[in-house]
Amino acid sequence: MAKAANRPLSPHLSIWKWGPAMAVSILHRVSGNGLAVAGLLVLLWFLGAIAGGPESYVSFMRHADTWYGMIVLIGISWAFFNHLSSGIRHLVLDAGAGFEVDSNNSWSIISILVGVLLTAAFWAVILLV
């Protein structure tokens, strides 16, 4: 069999146009990995602090109440809400709906916005109530 000379693999990256569906797919993977790594580490630290007694819990809260602790906690909550909204979008796609380009792009943008809005609402409730 003859070998094709200098042909790109199909589909090659040069034929794709960047779109919201690609962004939401990448963010879904990033948020899932963030939850798996950072979320698990913070959860284990939190559970260990509770099991370790009052001194351990105070040490955990001392870090959680700082600016970097808040960034990590807000990041984990964004990852959760983004992954949730993107997962619901994927569930709808798996059911066979929303494959039209305009519909898919619209729901991709809505998915990203819902993740951000749910994160903002979640932290507004925590900080203001």
PDB file of C-alpha atoms in Angstrom:
ATOM      1  CA  MET A   1       0.000   0.000   0.000  1.00  0.00           C
ATOM      2  CA  ALA A   2       1.394   3.389  -0.956  1.00  0.00           C
ATOM      3  CA  LYS A   3       2.056   5.854   1.822  1.00  0.00           C
ATOM      4  CA  ALA A   4       0.400   9.280   1.474  1.00  0.00           C
ATOM      5  CA  ALA A   5       2.954  12.069   1.389  1.00  0.00           C
ATOM      6  CA  ASN A   6       2.543  15.117   3.645  1.00  0.00           C
ATOM      7  CA  ARG A   7      -1.160  14.703   4.287  1.00  0.00           C
ATOM      8  CA  PRO A   8      -2.546  15.916   7.599  1.00  0.00           C
ATOM      9  CA  LEU A   9      -4.477  13.583   9.839  1.00  0.00           C
ATOM     10  CA  SER A  10      -8.206  13.996   9.478  1.00  0.00           C
ATOM     11  CA  PRO A  11      -9.722  16.051  11.024  1.00  0.00           C
ATOM     12  CA  HIS A  12      -6.767  18.380  11.302  1.00  0.00           C
ATOM     13  CA  LEU A  13      -6.739  21.313  13.694  1.00  0.00           C
ATOM     14  CA  SER A  14      -6.455  23.803  10.863  1.00  0.00           C
ATOM     15  CA  ILE A  15      -9.997  23.073   9.651  1.00  0.00           C
ATOM     16  CA  TRP A  16     -11.723  23.743  12.978  1.00  0.00           C
ATOM     17  CA  LYS A  17     -13.062  27.159  13.952  1.00  0.00           C
ATOM     18  CA  TRP A  18     -13.061  28.079  17.608  1.00  0.00           C
ATOM     19  CA  GLY A  19     -16.564  28.072  19.062  1.00  0.00           C
ATOM     20  CA  PRO A  20     -18.476  28.122  22.338  1.00  0.00           C
ATOM     21  CA  ALA A  21     -19.016  24.356  22.284  1.00  0.00           C
ATOM     22  CA  MET A  22     -15.256  23.822  22.203  1.00  0.00           C
ATOM     23  CA  ALA A  23     -14.771  26.238  25.103  1.00  0.00           C
ATOM     24  CA  VAL A  24     -17.449  24.574  27.203  1.00  0.00           C
ATOM     25  CA  SER A  25     -15.949  21.157  26.494  1.00  0.00           C
ATOM     26  CA  ILE A  26     -12.512  22.307  27.624  1.00  0.00           C
ATOM     27  CA  LEU A  27     -13.934  24.034  30.709  1.00  0.00           C
ATOM     28  CA  HIS A  28     -15.871  20.864  31.539  1.00  0.00           C
ATOM     29  CA  ARG A  29     -12.650  18.871  31.553  1.00  0.00           C
ATOM     30  CA  VAL A  30     -10.733  21.541  33.479  1.00  0.00           C
ATOM     31  CA  SER A  31     -13.444  21.870  36.120  1.00  0.00           C
ATOM     32  CA  GLY A  32     -13.717  18.090  36.484  1.00  0.00           C
ATOM     33  CA  ASN A  33      -9.981  17.763  37.007  1.00  0.00           C
ATOM     34  CA  GLY A  34     -10.023  20.712  39.403  1.00  0.00           C
ATOM     35  CA  LEU A  35     -12.738  19.066  41.455  1.00  0.00           C
ATOM     36  CA  ALA A  36     -10.887  15.766  41.446  1.00  0.00           C
ATOM     37  CA  VAL A  37      -7.597  17.255  42.603  1.00  0.00           C
ATOM     38  CA  ALA A  38      -8.146  20.495  44.519  1.00  0.00           C
ATOM     39  CA  GLY A  39     -11.636  19.603  45.717  1.00  0.00           C
ATOM     40  CA  LEU A  40     -10.521  16.249  47.071  1.00  0.00           C
ATOM     41  CA  LEU A  41      -7.467  17.722  48.801  1.00  0.00           C
ATOM     42  CA  VAL A  42      -9.482  20.472  50.493  1.00  0.00           C
ATOM     43  CA  LEU A  43     -12.213  18.010  51.479  1.00  0.00           C
ATOM     44  CA  LEU A  44      -9.686  15.627  53.020  1.00  0.00           C
ATOM     45  CA  TRP A  45      -7.985  18.504  54.852  1.00  0.00           C
ATOM     46  CA  PHE A  46     -11.376  19.691  56.133  1.00  0.00           C
ATOM     47  CA  LEU A  47     -12.412  16.216  57.312  1.00  0.00           C
ATOM     48  CA  GLY A  48      -9.032  15.697  58.945  1.00  0.00           C
ATOM     49  CA  ALA A  49      -9.364  19.047  60.702  1.00  0.00           C
ATOM     50  CA  ILE A  50     -12.784  18.087  62.040  1.00  0.00           C
ATOM     51  CA  ALA A  51     -11.512  14.694  63.220  1.00  0.00           C
ATOM     52  CA  GLY A  52      -8.374  16.250  64.712  1.00  0.00           C
ATOM     53  CA  GLY A  53     -10.234  18.409  67.218  1.00  0.00           C
ATOM     54  CA  PRO A  54     -10.713  22.110  67.817  1.00  0.00           C
ATOM     55  CA  GLU A  55      -7.063  23.079  67.296  1.00  0.00           C
ATOM     56  CA  SER A  56      -6.925  21.394  63.898  1.00  0.00           C
ATOM     57  CA  TYR A  57     -10.189  22.986  62.845  1.00  0.00           C
ATOM     58  CA  VAL A  58      -8.975  26.447  63.892  1.00  0.00           C
ATOM     59  CA  SER A  59      -5.812  25.883  61.847  1.00  0.00           C
ATOM     60  CA  PHE A  60      -7.890  24.917  58.795  1.00  0.00           C
ATOM     61  CA  MET A  61     -10.180  27.927  59.199  1.00  0.00           C
ATOM     62  CA  ARG A  62      -7.206  30.244  59.633  1.00  0.00           C
ATOM     63  CA  HIS A  63      -6.143  29.304  56.096  1.00  0.00           C
ATOM     64  CA  ALA A  64      -9.673  29.162  54.672  1.00  0.00           C
ATOM     65  CA  ASP A  65     -10.420  32.723  55.838  1.00  0.00           C
ATOM     66  CA  THR A  66      -7.408  34.262  54.078  1.00  0.00           C
ATOM     67  CA  TRP A  67      -7.467  35.730  50.576  1.00  0.00           C
ATOM     68  CA  TYR A  68      -5.778  32.672  49.066  1.00  0.00           C
ATOM     69  CA  GLY A  69      -8.140  30.340  50.913  1.00  0.00           C
ATOM     70  CA  MET A  70     -11.127  32.225  49.536  1.00  0.00           C
ATOM     71  CA  ILE A  71      -9.709  32.027  46.010  1.00  0.00           C
ATOM     72  CA  VAL A  72      -9.339  28.250  46.348  1.00  0.00           C
ATOM     73  CA  LEU A  73     -12.841  27.823  47.808  1.00  0.00           C
ATOM     74  CA  ILE A  74     -14.451  30.077  45.189  1.00  0.00           C
ATOM     75  CA  GLY A  75     -12.516  28.208  42.483  1.00  0.00           C
ATOM     76  CA  ILE A  76     -13.740  24.854  43.761  1.00  0.00           C
ATOM     77  CA  SER A  77     -17.336  26.078  43.909  1.00  0.00           C
ATOM     78  CA  TRP A  78     -17.052  27.512  40.375  1.00  0.00           C
ATOM     79  CA  ALA A  79     -15.655  24.187  39.189  1.00  0.00           C
ATOM     80  CA  PHE A  80     -18.621  22.400  40.765  1.00  0.00           C
ATOM     81  CA  PHE A  81     -21.291  24.675  39.299  1.00  0.00           C
ATOM     82  CA  ASN A  82     -19.591  24.861  35.890  1.00  0.00           C
ATOM     83  CA  HIS A  83     -19.219  21.087  35.761  1.00  0.00           C
ATOM     84  CA  LEU A  84     -22.850  20.674  36.841  1.00  0.00           C
ATOM     85  CA  SER A  85     -24.270  23.025  34.205  1.00  0.00           C
ATOM     86  CA  SER A  86     -22.026  21.586  31.504  1.00  0.00           C
ATOM     87  CA  GLY A  87     -22.987  18.071  32.565  1.00  0.00           C
ATOM     88  CA  ILE A  88     -26.671  18.912  32.224  1.00  0.00           C
ATOM     89  CA  ARG A  89     -25.937  20.282  28.742  1.00  0.00           C
ATOM     90  CA  HIS A  90     -24.149  17.043  27.865  1.00  0.00           C
ATOM     91  CA  LEU A  91     -27.092  15.042  29.208  1.00  0.00           C
ATOM     92  CA  VAL A  92     -29.423  16.918  26.856  1.00  0.00           C
ATOM     93  CA  LEU A  93     -27.026  16.277  23.968  1.00  0.00           C
ATOM     94  CA  ASP A  94     -26.898  12.579  24.885  1.00  0.00           C
ATOM     95  CA  ALA A  95     -30.686  12.512  24.684  1.00  0.00           C
ATOM     96  CA  GLY A  96     -30.363  13.607  21.065  1.00  0.00           C
ATOM     97  CA  ALA A  97     -31.398  17.251  21.342  1.00  0.00           C
ATOM     98  CA  GLY A  98     -29.529  20.490  20.689  1.00  0.00           C
ATOM     99  CA  PHE A  99     -27.176  19.385  17.937  1.00  0.00           C
ATOM    100  CA  GLU A 100     -28.062  22.275  15.632  1.00  0.00           C
ATOM    101  CA  VAL A 101     -25.143  24.713  15.472  1.00  0.00           C
ATOM    102  CA  ASP A 102     -27.040  27.789  16.683  1.00  0.00           C
ATOM    103  CA  SER A 103     -28.771  25.864  19.468  1.00  0.00           C
ATOM    104  CA  ASN A 104     -25.545  24.179  20.538  1.00  0.00           C
ATOM    105  CA  ASN A 105     -23.656  27.492  20.615  1.00  0.00           C
ATOM    106  CA  SER A 106     -26.448  29.191  22.568  1.00  0.00           C
ATOM    107  CA  TRP A 107     -26.640  26.447  25.181  1.00  0.00           C
ATOM    108  CA  SER A 108     -22.850  26.417  25.452  1.00  0.00           C
ATOM    109  CA  ILE A 109     -22.782  30.115  26.316  1.00  0.00           C
ATOM    110  CA  ILE A 110     -25.719  29.699  28.693  1.00  0.00           C
ATOM    111  CA  SER A 111     -23.918  26.797  30.382  1.00  0.00           C
ATOM    112  CA  ILE A 112     -20.854  28.939  31.096  1.00  0.00           C
ATOM    113  CA  LEU A 113     -22.970  31.847  32.342  1.00  0.00           C
ATOM    114  CA  VAL A 114     -25.059  29.592  34.599  1.00  0.00           C
ATOM    115  CA  GLY A 115     -21.880  28.261  36.213  1.00  0.00           C
ATOM    116  CA  VAL A 116     -20.657  31.780  36.943  1.00  0.00           C
ATOM    117  CA  LEU A 117     -24.066  33.016  38.155  1.00  0.00           C
ATOM    118  CA  LEU A 118     -24.609  30.028  40.449  1.00  0.00           C
ATOM    119  CA  THR A 119     -21.148  30.538  41.925  1.00  0.00           C
ATOM    120  CA  ALA A 120     -21.859  34.236  42.537  1.00  0.00           C
ATOM    121  CA  ALA A 121     -25.246  33.442  44.097  1.00  0.00           C
ATOM    122  CA  PHE A 122     -23.736  30.712  46.270  1.00  0.00           C
ATOM    123  CA  TRP A 123     -21.052  33.026  47.649  1.00  0.00           C
ATOM    124  CA  ALA A 124     -23.502  35.908  48.046  1.00  0.00           C
ATOM    125  CA  VAL A 125     -25.621  33.690  50.272  1.00  0.00           C
ATOM    126  CA  ILE A 126     -22.608  32.504  52.259  1.00  0.00           C
ATOM    127  CA  LEU A 127     -21.077  35.953  52.758  1.00  0.00           C
ATOM    128  CA  LEU A 128     -24.214  38.043  53.145  1.00  0.00           C
ATOM    129  CA  VAL A 129     -26.455  35.800  55.218  1.00  0.00           C
TER     130      VAL A 129
END
